[in-house]
Amino acid sequence: PGWRPGPGDDWHETASLDEAAAALPALGRRVFLTTGRLGLAAFAPYDALHFLVRSVEPPEPPLPRDVETLLDRGPYTVDGETALLRAHRIDVLVTKDSGGAATAAKLTAARALSLPVVIVRRPEPPPGVTVVADVAAVLARLGLPDG
């Protein structure tokens, strides 16, 4: 399931990377960008912002002018994410809604530091496609016994 904001969260949900980039100048100048290595062209026009980009593989151009790349692979901890946000003086986080608890450490760290978070929502499924939350729901949808 996708993430849902909790108490103390300052989330700004967007429908695309372009929309996320356009929201940034009003939210902060030092951006932690965790949207993956592709699609960074949406952020390239924003010369007044500093971007810390974390990805598993090096990002592909075009890139923002002021970009620092952190090649890393999770899982991440709340303490580690909090330390990273502080060390880089991040004042806004941008991420895609990938759901799941494993990637929520950055969201918890942002909440603890009272940082705004720009969330790029998942696209709507195509007509006729049913989305289920877990294996039990898949089995139920298929009319199979659970377990």
PDB file of C-alpha atoms in Angstrom:
ATOM      1  CA  PRO A   1       0.000   0.000   0.000  1.00  0.00           C
ATOM      2  CA  GLY A   2       1.042   3.573  -0.606  1.00  0.00           C
ATOM      3  CA  TRP A   3       2.153   5.812   2.221  1.00  0.00           C
ATOM      4  CA  ARG A   4      -0.289   7.917   4.189  1.00  0.00           C
ATOM      5  CA  PRO A   5       0.673  11.072   6.095  1.00  0.00           C
ATOM      6  CA  GLY A   6       0.615  10.910   9.864  1.00  0.00           C
ATOM      7  CA  PRO A   7       0.517  13.461  12.653  1.00  0.00           C
ATOM      8  CA  GLY A   8       3.227  16.069  12.196  1.00  0.00           C
ATOM      9  CA  ASP A   9       3.799  15.347   8.497  1.00  0.00           C
ATOM     10  CA  ASP A  10       4.046  18.277   6.065  1.00  0.00           C
ATOM     11  CA  TRP A  11       3.343  16.497   2.794  1.00  0.00           C
ATOM     12  CA  HIS A  12       2.820  18.064  -0.606  1.00  0.00           C
ATOM     13  CA  GLU A  13       1.435  15.441  -2.979  1.00  0.00           C
ATOM     14  CA  THR A  14       2.046  15.853  -6.699  1.00  0.00           C
ATOM     15  CA  ALA A  15       1.101  13.893  -9.801  1.00  0.00           C
ATOM     16  CA  SER A  16       4.469  14.066 -11.594  1.00  0.00           C
ATOM     17  CA  LEU A  17       8.161  14.851 -11.266  1.00  0.00           C
ATOM     18  CA  ASP A  18       7.575  18.129 -13.148  1.00  0.00           C
ATOM     19  CA  GLU A  19       4.916  19.128 -10.620  1.00  0.00           C
ATOM     20  CA  ALA A  20       7.213  18.118  -7.754  1.00  0.00           C
ATOM     21  CA  ALA A  21      10.043  20.249  -9.143  1.00  0.00           C
ATOM     22  CA  ALA A  22       7.757  23.257  -9.548  1.00  0.00           C
ATOM     23  CA  ALA A  23       6.724  23.017  -5.876  1.00  0.00           C
ATOM     24  CA  LEU A  24      10.288  23.167  -4.550  1.00  0.00           C
ATOM     25  CA  PRO A  25      11.179  26.889  -4.680  1.00  0.00           C
ATOM     26  CA  ALA A  26       8.403  27.650  -2.169  1.00  0.00           C
ATOM     27  CA  LEU A  27       9.478  24.842   0.183  1.00  0.00           C
ATOM     28  CA  GLY A  28      13.258  24.907   0.474  1.00  0.00           C
ATOM     29  CA  ARG A  29      16.624  25.357  -1.196  1.00  0.00           C
ATOM     30  CA  ARG A  30      18.485  22.174  -0.169  1.00  0.00           C
ATOM     31  CA  VAL A  31      16.680  19.183  -1.620  1.00  0.00           C
ATOM     32  CA  PHE A  32      17.142  15.492  -0.867  1.00  0.00           C
ATOM     33  CA  LEU A  33      15.962  13.854  -4.068  1.00  0.00           C
ATOM     34  CA  THR A  34      15.167  10.124  -3.805  1.00  0.00           C
ATOM     35  CA  THR A  35      13.140   9.616  -6.966  1.00  0.00           C
ATOM     36  CA  GLY A  36      15.699   7.407  -8.710  1.00  0.00           C
ATOM     37  CA  ARG A  37      18.347   8.099 -11.320  1.00  0.00           C
ATOM     38  CA  LEU A  38      15.937   8.674 -14.187  1.00  0.00           C
ATOM     39  CA  GLY A  39      13.732  11.714 -14.573  1.00  0.00           C
ATOM     40  CA  LEU A  40      16.136  14.236 -13.085  1.00  0.00           C
ATOM     41  CA  ALA A  41      15.648  16.473 -16.130  1.00  0.00           C
ATOM     42  CA  ALA A  42      12.497  17.800 -14.430  1.00  0.00           C
ATOM     43  CA  PHE A  43      14.724  19.379 -11.760  1.00  0.00           C
ATOM     44  CA  ALA A  44      17.465  20.689 -14.093  1.00  0.00           C
ATOM     45  CA  PRO A  45      15.925  24.157 -14.636  1.00  0.00           C
ATOM     46  CA  TYR A  46      16.060  25.007 -10.920  1.00  0.00           C
ATOM     47  CA  ASP A  47      19.503  26.624 -10.663  1.00  0.00           C
ATOM     48  CA  ALA A  48      18.841  28.274  -7.303  1.00  0.00           C
ATOM     49  CA  LEU A  49      18.437  24.905  -5.580  1.00  0.00           C
ATOM     50  CA  HIS A  50      21.023  22.424  -4.309  1.00  0.00           C
ATOM     51  CA  PHE A  51      20.172  18.748  -4.877  1.00  0.00           C
ATOM     52  CA  LEU A  52      21.468  15.722  -3.026  1.00  0.00           C
ATOM     53  CA  VAL A  53      20.501  12.817  -5.273  1.00  0.00           C
ATOM     54  CA  ARG A  54      20.585   9.297  -3.868  1.00  0.00           C
ATOM     55  CA  SER A  55      20.449   6.375  -6.263  1.00  0.00           C
ATOM     56  CA  VAL A  56      21.874   2.896  -6.679  1.00  0.00           C
ATOM     57  CA  GLU A  57      23.478   3.731 -10.033  1.00  0.00           C
ATOM     58  CA  PRO A  58      24.865   7.050 -11.324  1.00  0.00           C
ATOM     59  CA  PRO A  59      22.145   9.386 -12.610  1.00  0.00           C
ATOM     60  CA  GLU A  60      21.849  10.184 -16.286  1.00  0.00           C
ATOM     61  CA  PRO A  61      21.882  13.738 -17.680  1.00  0.00           C
ATOM     62  CA  PRO A  62      20.429  16.213 -17.924  1.00  0.00           C
ATOM     63  CA  LEU A  63      21.007  16.968 -14.266  1.00  0.00           C
ATOM     64  CA  PRO A  64      20.509  20.040 -12.111  1.00  0.00           C
ATOM     65  CA  ARG A  65      23.509  22.391 -12.128  1.00  0.00           C
ATOM     66  CA  ASP A  66      24.097  22.150  -8.361  1.00  0.00           C
ATOM     67  CA  VAL A  67      23.903  18.410  -7.695  1.00  0.00           C
ATOM     68  CA  GLU A  68      25.694  16.086  -5.329  1.00  0.00           C
ATOM     69  CA  THR A  69      25.289  12.358  -5.959  1.00  0.00           C
ATOM     70  CA  LEU A  70      25.181   9.738  -3.231  1.00  0.00           C
ATOM     71  CA  LEU A  71      25.412   6.188  -4.597  1.00  0.00           C
ATOM     72  CA  ASP A  72      23.889   3.936  -1.971  1.00  0.00           C
ATOM     73  CA  ARG A  73      21.501   1.046  -1.534  1.00  0.00           C
ATOM     74  CA  GLY A  74      19.163   0.495   1.428  1.00  0.00           C
ATOM     75  CA  PRO A  75      17.818  -0.602   3.707  1.00  0.00           C
ATOM     76  CA  TYR A  76      18.098   2.651   5.616  1.00  0.00           C
ATOM     77  CA  THR A  77      17.489   3.384   9.283  1.00  0.00           C
ATOM     78  CA  VAL A  78      15.720   6.349  10.831  1.00  0.00           C
ATOM     79  CA  ASP A  79      18.912   7.292  12.708  1.00  0.00           C
ATOM     80  CA  GLY A  80      20.974   7.088   9.514  1.00  0.00           C
ATOM     81  CA  GLU A  81      18.459   9.110   7.505  1.00  0.00           C
ATOM     82  CA  THR A  82      18.206  11.736  10.244  1.00  0.00           C
ATOM     83  CA  ALA A  83      22.004  12.055  10.351  1.00  0.00           C
ATOM     84  CA  LEU A  84      22.151  12.343   6.542  1.00  0.00           C
ATOM     85  CA  LEU A  85      19.490  15.077   6.444  1.00  0.00           C
ATOM     86  CA  ARG A  86      21.300  17.025   9.156  1.00  0.00           C
ATOM     87  CA  ALA A  87      24.797  16.582   7.688  1.00  0.00           C
ATOM     88  CA  HIS A  88      23.663  17.897   4.304  1.00  0.00           C
ATOM     89  CA  ARG A  89      21.460  20.625   5.824  1.00  0.00           C
ATOM     90  CA  ILE A  90      18.475  19.355   3.828  1.00  0.00           C
ATOM     91  CA  ASP A  91      15.306  21.411   4.132  1.00  0.00           C
ATOM     92  CA  VAL A  92      12.958  19.475   1.798  1.00  0.00           C
ATOM     93  CA  LEU A  93      12.649  15.826   0.758  1.00  0.00           C
ATOM     94  CA  VAL A  94      11.310  14.662  -2.630  1.00  0.00           C
ATOM     95  CA  THR A  95      10.341  11.023  -3.113  1.00  0.00           C
ATOM     96  CA  LYS A  96       8.018   8.771  -5.069  1.00  0.00           C
ATOM     97  CA  ASP A  97       5.304   6.934  -3.175  1.00  0.00           C
ATOM     98  CA  SER A  98       6.815   3.469  -3.278  1.00  0.00           C
ATOM     99  CA  GLY A  99       4.925   2.337  -0.188  1.00  0.00           C
ATOM    100  CA  GLY A 100       6.096  -0.217   2.321  1.00  0.00           C
ATOM    101  CA  ALA A 101       7.825   0.124   5.654  1.00  0.00           C
ATOM    102  CA  ALA A 102      11.351  -0.490   4.361  1.00  0.00           C
ATOM    103  CA  THR A 103      11.536   2.915   2.674  1.00  0.00           C
ATOM    104  CA  ALA A 104       9.686   4.854   5.348  1.00  0.00           C
ATOM    105  CA  ALA A 105      12.823   5.718   7.366  1.00  0.00           C
ATOM    106  CA  LYS A 106      13.371   8.899   5.339  1.00  0.00           C
ATOM    107  CA  LEU A 107       9.765   9.940   5.966  1.00  0.00           C
ATOM    108  CA  THR A 108      10.105   9.343   9.700  1.00  0.00           C
ATOM    109  CA  ALA A 109      13.350  11.330   9.740  1.00  0.00           C
ATOM    110  CA  ALA A 110      11.735  14.190   7.807  1.00  0.00           C
ATOM    111  CA  ARG A 111       8.835  14.240  10.280  1.00  0.00           C
ATOM    112  CA  ALA A 112      11.231  14.329  13.241  1.00  0.00           C
ATOM    113  CA  LEU A 113      13.071  17.286  11.690  1.00  0.00           C
ATOM    114  CA  SER A 114       9.817  19.049  10.650  1.00  0.00           C
ATOM    115  CA  LEU A 115      10.820  19.005   6.982  1.00  0.00           C
ATOM    116  CA  PRO A 116       8.322  19.322   4.145  1.00  0.00           C
ATOM    117  CA  VAL A 117       8.074  16.257   1.917  1.00  0.00           C
ATOM    118  CA  VAL A 118       7.053  16.337  -1.726  1.00  0.00           C
ATOM    119  CA  ILE A 119       5.479  12.997  -2.615  1.00  0.00           C
ATOM    120  CA  VAL A 120       5.001  11.990  -6.234  1.00  0.00           C
ATOM    121  CA  ARG A 121       1.832   9.891  -6.186  1.00  0.00           C
ATOM    122  CA  ARG A 122       1.562   6.587  -7.970  1.00  0.00           C
ATOM    123  CA  PRO A 123      -0.235   6.732 -11.290  1.00  0.00           C
ATOM    124  CA  GLU A 124      -3.782   5.415 -11.328  1.00  0.00           C
ATOM    125  CA  PRO A 125      -4.023   1.839 -12.599  1.00  0.00           C
ATOM    126  CA  PRO A 126      -5.436   1.413 -16.080  1.00  0.00           C
ATOM    127  CA  PRO A 127      -9.151   0.662 -16.427  1.00  0.00           C
ATOM    128  CA  GLY A 128      -9.949  -2.945 -15.573  1.00  0.00           C
ATOM    129  CA  VAL A 129      -6.872  -3.437 -13.386  1.00  0.00           C
ATOM    130  CA  THR A 130      -7.526  -4.227  -9.738  1.00  0.00           C
ATOM    131  CA  VAL A 131      -4.892  -3.338  -7.165  1.00  0.00           C
ATOM    132  CA  VAL A 132      -4.696  -5.371  -3.967  1.00  0.00           C
ATOM    133  CA  ALA A 133      -2.657  -4.713  -0.834  1.00  0.00           C
ATOM    134  CA  ASP A 134      -1.178  -8.108   0.031  1.00  0.00           C
ATOM    135  CA  VAL A 135      -0.889 -11.800  -0.840  1.00  0.00           C
ATOM    136  CA  ALA A 136      -4.012 -12.705   1.132  1.00  0.00           C
ATOM    137  CA  ALA A 137      -6.028 -10.263  -0.979  1.00  0.00           C
ATOM    138  CA  VAL A 138      -4.590 -11.751  -4.182  1.00  0.00           C
ATOM    139  CA  LEU A 139      -5.558 -15.249  -3.079  1.00  0.00           C
ATOM    140  CA  ALA A 140      -9.055 -14.051  -2.119  1.00  0.00           C
ATOM    141  CA  ARG A 141      -9.435 -12.287  -5.490  1.00  0.00           C
ATOM    142  CA  LEU A 142      -8.482 -15.521  -7.246  1.00  0.00           C
ATOM    143  CA  GLY A 143     -10.844 -17.556  -5.051  1.00  0.00           C
ATOM    144  CA  LEU A 144      -7.976 -19.573  -3.567  1.00  0.00           C
ATOM    145  CA  PRO A 145      -7.597 -20.570   0.073  1.00  0.00           C
ATOM    146  CA  ASP A 146      -5.180 -18.513   2.182  1.00  0.00           C
ATOM    147  CA  GLY A 147      -2.257 -20.594   3.348  1.00  0.00           C
TER     148      GLY A 147
END
